[in-house]
Coordinates of C-alpha atoms in Angstrom, one line a residue:
X140 CA -12.3 -24.9 21.3
X141 CA -13.6 -26.7 24.3
X142 CA -12.1 -24.1 26.7
X143 CA -13.6 -21.3 24.6
X144 CA -17.1 -22.9 24.8
X145 CA -16.8 -23.2 28.5
X146 CA -15.7 -19.6 28.8
X147 CA -18.7 -18.4 26.9
X148 CA -20.9 -20.5 29.2
X149 CA -19.2 -19.1 32.3
X150 CA -19.6 -15.5 31.2
X151 CA -23.3 -16.0 30.5
X152 CA -23.8 -17.6 33.9
X153 CA -21.8 -14.9 35.7
X154 CA -24.0 -12.2 34.1
X155 CA -27.2 -14.1 35.1
X156 CA -26.1 -14.6 38.7
X157 CA -24.2 -11.4 39.3
X158 CA -26.7 -10.1 41.8
X159 CA -26.6 -13.2 44.0
X160 CA -25.6 -12.9 47.6
X161 CA -22.8 -14.9 49.2
X162 CA -23.6 -18.5 50.2
X163 CA -24.6 -18.8 53.8
X164 CA -21.9 -21.3 54.9
X165 CA -19.4 -21.0 57.7
X166 CA -16.0 -19.7 56.6
X167 CA -13.1 -22.0 57.6
X168 CA -10.8 -20.2 60.1
X169 CA -7.0 -19.8 59.7
X170 CA -4.6 -18.0 57.4
X171 CA -5.2 -17.7 53.7
X172 CA -1.8 -16.4 52.6
X173 CA 1.0 -18.2 50.8
X174 CA 2.0 -20.8 53.4
X175 CA 2.9 -24.5 53.4
X176 CA 3.6 -26.6 56.4
X177 CA 6.4 -28.3 54.4
X178 CA 6.5 -30.8 51.6
X179 CA 4.3 -33.7 52.5
X180 CA 0.9 -33.4 54.3
X181 CA -0.9 -33.7 51.0
X182 CA 1.9 -32.6 48.7
X183 CA 2.2 -35.9 46.8
X184 CA 2.1 -36.4 43.1
X185 CA 2.5 -33.9 40.3
X186 CA 0.3 -31.3 38.7
X187 CA -0.1 -30.9 34.9
X188 CA -1.6 -27.6 33.7
X189 CA -1.9 -25.3 30.6
X190 CA 0.1 -22.1 30.5
X191 CA 0.1 -19.2 28.1
X192 CA 3.4 -17.8 29.3
X193 CA 5.1 -18.7 26.0
X194 CA 2.6 -16.8 23.8
X195 CA 0.3 -19.8 23.2
X196 CA -1.2 -22.6 25.2
X197 CA 1.4 -25.2 26.3
X198 CA 1.2 -28.2 28.6
X199 CA 3.3 -27.8 31.7
X200 CA 4.0 -29.9 34.7
X201 CA 5.1 -28.9 38.2
X202 CA 5.6 -30.4 41.7
X203 CA 2.7 -29.8 44.1
X204 CA 4.6 -27.0 45.9
X205 CA 4.9 -25.1 42.6
X206 CA 8.6 -26.0 41.9
X207 CA 10.0 -27.6 38.8
X208 CA 7.6 -25.9 36.3
X209 CA 8.4 -27.5 32.9
X210 CA 7.0 -27.1 29.4
X211 CA 6.3 -30.6 28.1
X212 CA 4.7 -29.8 24.8
X213 CA 7.0 -27.1 23.3
X214 CA 5.1 -26.4 20.2
X215 CA 4.2 -23.1 18.4
X216 CA 0.5 -24.2 18.1
X217 CA -1.9 -24.1 21.1
X218 CA -2.2 -27.2 23.4
X219 CA -5.1 -27.6 25.8
X220 CA -6.9 -29.9 28.3
X221 CA -4.1 -32.1 29.9
X222 CA -5.4 -35.4 31.4
X223 CA -3.2 -37.9 33.1
X224 CA -3.5 -41.6 32.4
X225 CA -4.5 -43.6 35.5
X226 CA -1.0 -44.9 36.0
X227 CA 0.6 -41.5 35.7
X228 CA 2.9 -42.5 32.8
X229 CA 1.1 -40.5 30.0
X230 CA -0.8 -37.3 29.4
X231 CA -3.6 -36.9 26.8
X232 CA -4.2 -33.4 25.6
X233 CA -5.7 -31.4 22.7
X234 CA -3.4 -29.8 20.1
X235 CA -3.8 -27.5 17.1
X236 CA -0.4 -28.4 15.7
X237 CA -2.0 -30.1 12.7
X238 CA -4.2 -27.2 11.9
X239 CA -7.3 -28.4 13.7
X240 CA -8.1 -29.8 17.2
X241 CA -6.7 -33.3 17.6
X242 CA -6.2 -35.5 20.6
X243 CA -2.6 -36.3 21.3
X244 CA -0.9 -38.4 24.0
X245 CA 2.7 -38.1 25.2
X246 CA 4.8 -39.6 27.9
X247 CA 4.9 -37.9 31.3
X248 CA 8.2 -36.4 30.5
X249 CA 6.9 -34.8 27.2
X250 CA 8.5 -37.4 24.9
X251 CA 6.8 -39.3 22.1
X252 CA 3.9 -36.9 21.3
X253 CA 1.4 -38.9 19.1
X254 CA -1.7 -37.8 17.2
X255 CA -4.4 -40.3 18.1
X256 CA -7.4 -39.0 16.1
X257 CA -6.0 -37.8 12.8
X258 CA -9.2 -36.3 11.6
X259 CA -10.0 -33.2 9.6
X260 CA -12.8 -32.2 12.1
X261 CA -12.4 -31.1 15.7
X262 CA -11.6 -33.8 18.3
X263 CA -11.3 -32.7 21.9
X264 CA -12.2 -33.4 25.6
X265 CA -10.2 -36.6 26.1
X266 CA -11.1 -38.8 29.1
X267 CA -9.1 -41.9 30.1
X268 CA -10.9 -45.1 31.0
X269 CA -10.2 -46.3 34.6
X270 CA -7.9 -49.0 33.3
X271 CA -6.0 -46.7 30.9
X272 CA -6.7 -48.9 27.8
X273 CA -9.3 -46.5 26.2
X274 CA -10.0 -42.8 25.7
X275 CA -13.5 -41.3 25.3
X276 CA -13.6 -37.9 23.6
X277 CA -15.9 -35.4 21.7
X278 CA -15.7 -35.2 17.9
X279 CA -17.3 -32.9 15.4
X280 CA -16.5 -35.2 12.5
X281 CA -20.2 -36.0 12.0
X282 CA -21.3 -32.4 11.7
X283 CA -22.2 -32.0 15.4
X284 CA -20.7 -32.9 18.7
X285 CA -20.7 -36.6 19.3
X286 CA -19.2 -38.9 22.0
X287 CA -16.6 -41.2 20.6
X288 CA -14.4 -43.9 22.2
X289 CA -11.1 -45.3 21.0
X290 CA -8.2 -47.5 22.2
X291 CA -5.4 -45.7 23.9
X292 CA -3.3 -46.1 20.7
X293 CA -6.0 -44.3 18.6
X294 CA -7.4 -47.5 17.0
X295 CA -11.1 -48.5 17.0
X296 CA -12.6 -45.1 17.0
X297 CA -16.4 -45.6 17.6
X298 CA -19.3 -43.2 17.8
X299 CA -21.3 -44.0 20.9
X300 CA -24.0 -41.2 20.9
X301 CA -25.1 -41.2 17.2
X302 CA -27.5 -38.2 17.5
X303 CA -28.1 -35.0 15.6
X304 CA -28.1 -33.0 18.9
X305 CA -25.1 -31.7 20.9
X306 CA -23.5 -34.6 22.9
X307 CA -20.5 -33.6 25.1
X308 CA -18.5 -34.0 28.3
X309 CA -17.9 -37.8 28.5
X310 CA -17.2 -39.2 32.0
X311 CA -16.4 -42.9 32.7
X312 CA -18.0 -45.0 35.4
X313 CA -15.4 -46.3 37.8
X314 CA -15.7 -49.9 36.5
X315 CA -15.2 -48.7 32.9
X316 CA -18.4 -50.2 31.6
X317 CA -20.5 -47.0 31.1
X318 CA -20.0 -43.4 30.0
X319 CA -22.2 -40.5 31.1
X320 CA -22.5 -37.4 28.9
X321 CA -24.6 -34.2 28.4
X322 CA -27.1 -34.0 25.5
X323 CA -29.6 -31.5 24.2
X324 CA -31.5 -34.1 22.2
X325 CA -34.6 -33.7 24.3
X326 CA -34.5 -29.9 24.5
X327 CA -32.8 -28.9 27.8
X328 CA -29.3 -30.1 28.6
X329 CA -29.8 -33.5 30.3
X330 CA -27.5 -36.3 31.5
X331 CA -27.4 -39.6 29.6
X332 CA -25.5 -42.8 30.0
X333 CA -24.3 -45.3 27.4
X334 CA -22.5 -48.6 27.4
X335 CA -18.8 -48.0 26.7
X336 CA -18.6 -51.0 24.4
X337 CA -21.1 -49.4 22.0
X338 CA -23.9 -51.9 22.7
X339 CA -27.4 -50.8 23.5
X340 CA -28.7 -47.2 23.3
X341 CA -28.1 -44.1 25.4
X342 CA -30.5 -43.8 28.4
X343 CA -31.6 -40.4 29.8
X344 CA -30.9 -40.2 33.6
X345 CA -32.4 -36.7 34.2
X346 CA -35.6 -35.0 33.1
X347 CA -35.8 -31.4 34.1
X348 CA -36.8 -28.2 32.4
X349 CA -33.6 -26.5 33.7
X350 CA -30.1 -27.4 32.5
X351 CA -27.9 -30.0 34.1
X352 CA -24.2 -29.6 34.7
X353 CA -21.3 -32.1 34.0
X354 CA -21.8 -35.2 36.1
X355 CA -19.1 -37.0 38.2
X356 CA -19.2 -40.6 39.4
X357 CA -18.4 -41.3 43.0
X358 CA -15.3 -43.4 43.4
X359 CA -17.3 -46.5 44.3
X360 CA -19.7 -46.0 41.4
X361 CA -22.8 -45.9 43.6
X362 CA -23.7 -42.2 43.0
X363 CA -23.4 -39.4 40.4
X364 CA -23.1 -35.8 41.5
X365 CA -23.7 -32.7 39.3
X366 CA -25.1 -29.2 39.5
X367 CA -28.7 -28.4 38.4
X368 CA -30.2 -25.0 37.6
X369 CA -33.1 -24.8 40.0
X370 CA -34.4 -21.4 38.8
X371 CA -33.2 -18.5 36.6
X372 CA -31.0 -17.3 39.5
X373 CA -29.8 -20.4 41.4
X374 CA -28.2 -23.8 41.0
X375 CA -27.9 -26.6 43.5
X376 CA -25.7 -29.7 43.9
X377 CA -27.7 -33.0 43.3
X378 CA -26.7 -36.6 43.7
X379 CA -28.5 -39.6 42.1
X380 CA -28.1 -43.3 41.6
X381 CA -26.5 -44.5 38.4
X382 CA -29.9 -45.4 37.0
X383 CA -31.2 -41.8 37.6
X384 CA -33.3 -42.7 40.7
X385 CA -32.9 -41.2 44.1
X386 CA -32.2 -37.6 43.0
X387 CA -31.4 -35.6 46.1
X388 CA -30.6 -31.9 46.5
X389 CA -27.6 -31.6 48.8
X390 CA -27.3 -27.8 49.1
X391 CA -30.8 -26.2 48.9
X392 CA -29.3 -22.7 48.8
X393 CA -30.9 -19.9 46.9
X394 CA -27.6 -18.0 46.5
X395 CA -25.3 -20.5 45.0
X396 CA -23.8 -19.8 41.6
X397 CA -21.8 -22.8 40.6
X398 CA -19.5 -22.1 37.7
X399 CA -17.5 -25.3 37.8
X400 CA -18.6 -29.0 38.2
X401 CA -18.6 -30.5 41.7
X402 CA -15.8 -33.0 42.4
X403 CA -15.6 -36.1 44.7
X404 CA -12.7 -36.5 47.1
X405 CA -10.6 -39.6 46.3
X406 CA -12.2 -41.6 49.1
X407 CA -15.7 -40.5 48.1
X408 CA -16.5 -39.0 51.5
X409 CA -16.6 -35.3 50.5
X410 CA -17.5 -33.1 47.6
X411 CA -16.0 -29.8 46.5
X412 CA -18.0 -27.1 44.7
X413 CA -18.1 -23.4 43.9
X414 CA -20.7 -21.1 45.6
X415 CA -21.5 -17.6 46.8
X416 CA -18.9 -15.1 45.5
X417 CA -17.5 -18.0 43.4
X418 CA -15.5 -19.4 46.3
X419 CA -14.4 -22.9 46.9
X420 CA -16.4 -25.0 49.4
X421 CA -16.2 -28.6 50.7
X422 CA -19.0 -30.7 52.3
X423 CA -19.7 -34.2 53.3
X424 CA -21.1 -36.5 50.7
X425 CA -24.5 -36.3 52.2
X426 CA -24.5 -32.5 52.1
X427 CA -23.8 -31.9 55.7
X428 CA -20.8 -30.0 57.2
X429 CA -20.2 -27.5 54.4
X430 CA -17.3 -25.1 55.0
X431 CA -15.8 -22.3 52.8
X432 CA -12.2 -23.0 51.9
X433 CA -11.2 -19.8 50.0
X434 CA -11.8 -16.1 50.5
X435 CA -10.4 -14.4 47.4
X436 CA -11.6 -10.9 48.4
X437 CA -12.7 -9.7 44.9
X438 CA -16.1 -9.8 43.3
X439 CA -15.9 -11.9 40.2
X440 CA -12.6 -13.6 41.1
X441 CA -13.9 -17.0 40.2
X442 CA -12.3 -20.2 41.6
X443 CA -12.7 -23.1 39.2
X444 CA -11.3 -26.3 37.7
X445 CA -11.0 -28.3 40.9
X446 CA -8.4 -31.2 41.3
X447 CA -7.9 -33.2 44.5
X448 CA -4.5 -34.4 45.7
X449 CA -4.2 -38.2 45.6
X450 CA -4.3 -38.4 49.4
X451 CA -7.4 -36.1 49.7
X452 CA -5.6 -33.5 51.9
X453 CA -5.3 -30.6 49.4
X454 CA -7.2 -29.2 46.5
X455 CA -5.7 -27.5 43.4
X456 CA -7.8 -25.0 41.6
X457 CA -7.7 -22.2 39.1
X458 CA -8.4 -18.6 40.2
X459 CA -8.9 -15.2 38.6
X460 CA -8.3 -13.3 41.8
X461 CA -5.2 -11.6 40.4
X462 CA -7.1 -10.5 37.3
X463 CA -5.3 -13.3 35.4
X464 CA -5.7 -17.0 35.9
X465 CA -3.2 -18.7 38.2
X466 CA -3.1 -22.0 40.0
X467 CA -3.5 -22.3 43.8
X468 CA -3.6 -25.1 46.4
X469 CA -5.7 -25.1 49.5
X470 CA -5.9 -27.5 52.5
X471 CA -9.1 -29.4 52.4
X472 CA -10.0 -28.9 56.1
X473 CA -10.9 -26.2 58.6
X474 CA -7.4 -24.7 58.4
X475 CA -7.9 -23.9 54.7
X476 CA -4.3 -22.7 54.2
X477 CA -4.0 -21.4 50.6
X478 CA -0.8 -21.3 48.5
X479 CA -0.3 -19.7 45.1
X480 CA 1.7 -22.1 42.8
X481 CA 2.0 -20.0 39.7
X482 CA 2.7 -16.3 39.5
X483 CA 2.5 -15.7 35.8
X484 CA 1.3 -12.5 34.0
X485 CA -0.3 -14.8 31.5
X486 CA -2.9 -17.5 32.3
X487 CA -2.1 -20.7 34.0
X488 CA -5.2 -23.0 33.9
X489 CA -6.7 -26.5 34.1
X490 CA -4.7 -28.1 36.9
X491 CA -4.7 -32.0 36.8
X492 CA -3.2 -33.9 39.8
X493 CA -1.7 -37.4 39.6
X494 CA 0.6 -39.6 41.7
X495 CA 4.4 -39.1 41.5
X496 CA 6.2 -41.6 39.4

């Protein structure tokens, strides 16, 4: 369900911004064809993703060069939204195998799939705490979207947001003490923060007539990045302090049409985002030095769902450039060499990168 909601949102934004020009950033030189300079040089870890090659959504894993593609979930029902535990030993995901959306966890080899939520209502969008002991998620069990948190074994399920409005997209702070989320409780979609232990009340961090996009904490916890709609035809990338102060526009570009949340590099020095003809860009954390990493060559061929390699040298992403979704990897520097990892006639989506075990 969560993916379907995102798809509707993306289509609406695409129609709204279809007339926008390409972003005025330098294009990184170098080849953009299917090329790797050998295993290594950023090819660490493994990539989990969702694939529809078996007739329904399944959770797959592959090596970062595209080899070893393996179905981990192997179920006739749809599986969605794979998220690695911080130690790389488990994968949380959403499954329809019990007749409604539930949050499951399985070992990294696909063994021991376990239903954590066991609720008649929809539960989705799992997010591991930094120490791997808890999982935040969205639930519709109260008649509307709410932010919940539970222990990693499914116990202690607690409603953190407790509001009649839509509350969604939970994101943990790096120290695991707070969770940001989006809420419509004050009209426009705004960013809120709440204590992860359930104490206190949610605090609004943004106050803007235009909608806010999903926030992301910097690795050191000192800043939060997100996209903000700045007019009916433009969005920009903003950063702010964790208390909502110091809101700064990093991009100031009238032609950007971000259809995916910006993502910090693992060391916090760079930010990736989507702009122009829905291409992938990277810039320094202060907004300087932006370069275009992809040139997909087709209007509407959106690059989305960004995932950095653990060493920060490459970026996995999902692209519609072949008129179906596939997963690619690009070098996160001026060479910007791009490699297609999946070549499936059915969609391969939602790459998630973790360290090799």
